[in-house]
Amino acid sequence: MVQMNLVTDTVLAFYGIDKLRFVKPVFIGIRSSCKKVADAIAKSSEMGVVTFETTVRNQNARPLLVYRDKLAIKKRPA
C-alpha cells in the first residue's frame, strides 16, 4: 500500500494486529499478499479504524501467513 502511494496523508497510525498465524514456514520468495476490508468503525468525526484481513502467499499461491491488521485512517471531507 505504501509503495503504491495509496496511503499518503490518509493513514494516521498503525492501530494493531490480531490473530496472527503462520500457516506454513515463511522463507525468501514471498510473491503476493491479499488484503480485504473486514471492518470499519468510526472513532470520531475526523478518523476511523479499518480492519483488514491479510493473507501472505508464496510463489505457488499457498497461504503462509494470515492476520488482521488495523489502521487509523482519516475520514474523507464531507
XYZ file of N, CA, C and O in Angstrom:
312
model
N 0.820 -1.185 0.000
C 0.000 0.000 0.000
C 0.868 1.254 0.000
O 0.529 2.218 -0.658
N 1.962 1.211 0.743
C 2.855 2.369 0.790
C 3.556 2.553 -0.554
O 3.630 3.659 -1.081
N 4.064 1.466 -1.125
C 4.777 1.556 -2.396
C 3.871 2.035 -3.522
O 4.328 2.673 -4.451
N 2.582 1.737 -3.455
C 1.647 2.167 -4.494
C 1.079 3.547 -4.190
O 0.213 4.034 -4.897
N 1.553 4.176 -3.101
C 1.139 5.520 -2.722
C -0.364 5.610 -2.431
O -0.995 6.627 -2.684
N -0.933 4.525 -1.888
C -2.359 4.500 -1.587
C -2.686 5.106 -0.226
O -3.836 5.416 0.050
N -1.685 5.262 0.623
C -1.951 5.693 1.992
C -1.341 7.046 2.343
O -1.377 7.456 3.488
N -0.811 7.753 1.379
C -0.207 9.047 1.636
C -1.241 10.002 2.217
O -2.305 10.196 1.665
N -0.927 10.579 3.356
C -1.775 11.558 4.042
C -3.136 11.014 4.467
O -4.036 11.783 4.756
N -3.317 9.711 4.482
C -4.594 9.151 4.938
C -4.437 8.303 6.193
O -5.320 8.299 7.034
N -3.331 7.573 6.313
C -3.118 6.729 7.488
C -2.555 7.585 8.614
O -1.534 8.236 8.456
N -3.249 7.568 9.745
C -2.790 8.319 10.905
C -1.871 7.489 11.790
O -0.915 8.007 12.352
N -2.184 6.196 11.923
C -1.385 5.343 12.801
C -1.671 3.876 12.523
O -2.742 3.515 12.049
N -0.680 3.047 12.837
C -0.888 1.608 12.863
C -1.599 1.327 14.176
O -1.121 1.689 15.240
N -2.775 0.715 14.139
C -3.637 0.593 15.297
C -3.523 -0.764 16.000
O -3.927 -0.904 17.127
N -2.986 -1.764 15.307
C -2.807 -3.056 15.949
C -2.846 -4.211 14.980
O -3.083 -4.045 13.788
N -2.581 -5.395 15.521
C -2.619 -6.621 14.726
C -3.223 -7.723 15.595
O -2.928 -7.802 16.785
N -4.102 -8.521 15.015
C -4.786 -9.587 15.747
C -4.708 -10.878 14.950
O -4.592 -10.875 13.736
N -4.845 -11.978 15.669
C -4.977 -13.308 15.074
C -3.884 -13.620 14.056
O -4.144 -14.124 12.965
N -2.641 -13.337 14.406
C -1.501 -13.613 13.531
C -1.180 -15.101 13.589
O -0.970 -15.655 14.666
N -1.205 -15.757 12.436
C -0.932 -17.191 12.364
C 0.030 -17.489 11.215
O -0.187 -17.038 10.090
N 1.080 -18.236 11.528
C 1.971 -18.743 10.489
C 1.413 -20.103 10.081
O 1.492 -21.065 10.823
N 0.821 -20.170 8.899
C 0.183 -21.395 8.417
C 1.227 -22.397 7.952
O 1.096 -23.590 8.155
N 2.277 -21.897 7.328
C 3.403 -22.714 6.862
C 4.679 -21.929 7.135
O 4.632 -20.722 7.351
N 5.846 -22.576 7.100
C 7.095 -21.833 7.288
C 7.259 -20.752 6.216
O 6.891 -20.955 5.059
N 7.788 -19.612 6.618
C 7.973 -18.487 5.704
C 9.446 -18.409 5.326
O 10.308 -18.285 6.189
N 9.715 -18.498 4.040
C 11.075 -18.412 3.502
C 11.141 -17.267 2.501
O 10.120 -16.680 2.144
N 12.334 -16.989 2.015
C 12.501 -15.992 0.959
C 11.730 -16.475 -0.262
O 11.735 -17.652 -0.596
N 11.048 -15.565 -0.938
C 10.300 -15.929 -2.135
C 8.824 -15.592 -2.038
O 8.046 -16.052 -2.858
N 8.447 -14.808 -1.030
C 7.046 -14.390 -0.922
C 6.704 -13.555 -2.143
O 7.403 -12.623 -2.492
N 5.618 -13.884 -2.793
C 5.265 -13.229 -4.046
C 4.090 -12.271 -3.940
O 4.015 -11.315 -4.659
N 3.145 -12.551 -3.067
C 1.968 -11.691 -3.059
C 1.298 -11.687 -1.700
O 1.526 -12.559 -0.875
N 0.492 -10.688 -1.501
C -0.363 -10.658 -0.328
C -1.730 -10.156 -0.771
O -1.853 -9.473 -1.785
N -2.721 -10.509 -0.023
C -4.091 -10.140 -0.368
C -4.724 -9.477 0.838
O -4.706 -10.032 1.935
N -5.255 -8.283 0.646
C -5.927 -7.568 1.723
C -7.405 -7.449 1.396
O -7.774 -7.188 0.268
N -8.215 -7.646 2.422
C -9.658 -7.497 2.282
C -10.146 -6.726 3.502
O -9.743 -7.006 4.629
N -10.989 -5.728 3.284
C -11.538 -4.972 4.406
C -12.513 -5.870 5.159
O -13.458 -6.401 4.585
N -12.266 -6.039 6.457
C -13.118 -6.881 7.289
C -14.087 -6.047 8.119
O -15.189 -6.505 8.420
N -13.667 -4.816 8.469
C -14.494 -3.998 9.337
C -14.035 -2.544 9.255
O -12.870 -2.283 8.980
N -14.935 -1.629 9.504
C -14.616 -0.202 9.565
C -15.485 0.418 10.658
O -16.704 0.246 10.647
N -14.835 1.102 11.598
C -15.536 1.691 12.735
C -15.169 3.166 12.838
O -13.988 3.521 12.810
N -16.160 4.028 12.945
C -15.922 5.457 13.149
C -15.515 5.673 14.601
O -16.186 5.204 15.514
N -14.415 6.367 14.831
C -13.955 6.672 16.178
C -14.229 8.123 16.551
O -14.357 8.448 17.712
N -14.242 8.996 15.567
C -14.532 10.417 15.791
C -14.994 11.004 14.469
O -15.114 10.293 13.467
N -15.225 12.314 14.454
C -15.644 12.945 13.195
C -14.493 13.060 12.214
O -14.701 13.274 11.027
N -13.260 12.902 12.685
C -12.088 13.034 11.817
C -11.453 11.712 11.403
O -10.697 11.659 10.443
N -11.690 10.625 12.174
C -10.987 9.368 11.887
C -11.833 8.146 12.179
O -12.835 8.209 12.881
N -11.387 7.036 11.596
C -11.990 5.737 11.842
C -10.913 4.680 11.874
O -9.757 4.941 11.546
N -11.266 3.478 12.276
C -10.329 2.358 12.294
C -10.820 1.317 11.296
O -11.965 0.875 11.353
N -9.946 0.960 10.364
C -10.265 -0.037 9.340
C -9.476 -1.302 9.658
O -8.265 -1.245 9.882
N -10.182 -2.431 9.686
C -9.547 -3.729 9.921
C -9.474 -4.472 8.597
O -10.469 -4.586 7.881
N -8.267 -4.960 8.274
C -8.027 -5.712 7.046
C -7.741 -7.166 7.388
O -7.079 -7.452 8.377
N -8.245 -8.085 6.581
C -7.829 -9.485 6.645
C -6.751 -9.652 5.585
O -6.994 -9.407 4.406
N -5.568 -10.043 6.017
C -4.430 -10.135 5.105
C -3.935 -11.568 5.025
O -3.800 -12.236 6.048
N -3.674 -12.029 3.816
C -3.082 -13.347 3.576
C -1.822 -13.152 2.752
O -1.868 -12.552 1.680
N -0.704 -13.629 3.259
C 0.565 -13.584 2.528
C 0.769 -14.955 1.919
O 0.682 -15.967 2.606
N 1.035 -14.965 0.611
C 1.177 -16.231 -0.123
C 2.593 -16.373 -0.685
O 3.259 -15.381 -0.936
N 2.991 -17.622 -0.922
C 4.304 -17.853 -1.529
C 4.185 -17.841 -3.051
O 3.121 -17.554 -3.604
N 5.278 -18.153 -3.722
C 5.306 -18.115 -5.176
C 4.375 -19.138 -5.815
O 4.028 -19.033 -6.977
N 3.926 -20.128 -5.035
C 2.988 -21.134 -5.529
C 1.551 -20.833 -5.108
O 0.685 -21.693 -5.211
N 1.307 -19.633 -4.613
C -0.012 -19.154 -4.186
C -0.549 -19.884 -2.963
O -1.738 -19.846 -2.683
N 0.321 -20.533 -2.200
C -0.101 -21.188 -0.967
C -0.036 -20.185 0.186
O 0.939 -19.454 0.319
N -1.052 -20.162 1.045
C -1.025 -19.236 2.181
C 0.097 -19.581 3.157
O 0.310 -20.750 3.487
N 0.828 -18.557 3.587
C 1.906 -18.732 4.548
C 1.585 -18.071 5.881
O 1.920 -18.582 6.937
N 0.950 -16.906 5.791
C 0.723 -16.078 6.964
C -0.639 -15.415 6.830
O -0.955 -14.882 5.770
N -1.446 -15.476 7.873
C -2.744 -14.807 7.859
C -2.854 -13.963 9.129
O -2.412 -14.375 10.197
N -3.424 -12.767 8.996
C -3.597 -11.902 10.150
C -4.622 -10.817 9.850
O -5.017 -10.613 8.713
N -5.046 -10.121 10.906
C -5.954 -8.977 10.801
C -5.188 -7.766 11.303
O -4.754 -7.751 12.455
N -4.990 -6.795 10.448
C -4.298 -5.579 10.860
C -5.260 -4.405 10.851
O -6.214 -4.384 10.089
N -4.997 -3.452 11.742
C -5.882 -2.300 11.905
C -5.101 -1.016 11.675
O -3.977 -0.878 12.154
N -5.729 -0.099 10.949
C -5.131 1.214 10.691
C -6.115 2.306 11.072
O -7.308 2.198 10.784
N -5.603 3.341 11.720
C -6.401 4.546 11.969
C -6.293 5.402 10.711
O -5.198 5.734 10.258
N -7.430 5.714 10.122
C -7.495 6.396 8.829
C -8.283 7.688 8.955
O -9.319 7.742 9.618
N -7.804 8.741 8.255
C -8.558 9.995 8.190
C -9.832 9.769 7.403
O -9.840 9.059 6.395
N -10.918 10.392 7.844
C -12.158 10.339 7.083
C -12.090 11.314 5.918
O -11.377 12.308 5.968
N -12.855 11.024 4.890
C -12.958 11.928 3.758
C -13.732 13.175 4.181
O -14.676 13.078 4.968
N -13.378 14.318 3.609
C -14.165 15.532 3.919
C -15.602 15.368 3.429
O -15.849 14.838 2.358
N -16.530 15.846 4.239
C -17.955 15.719 3.874
C -18.362 16.764 2.861
O -17.811 17.766 2.659
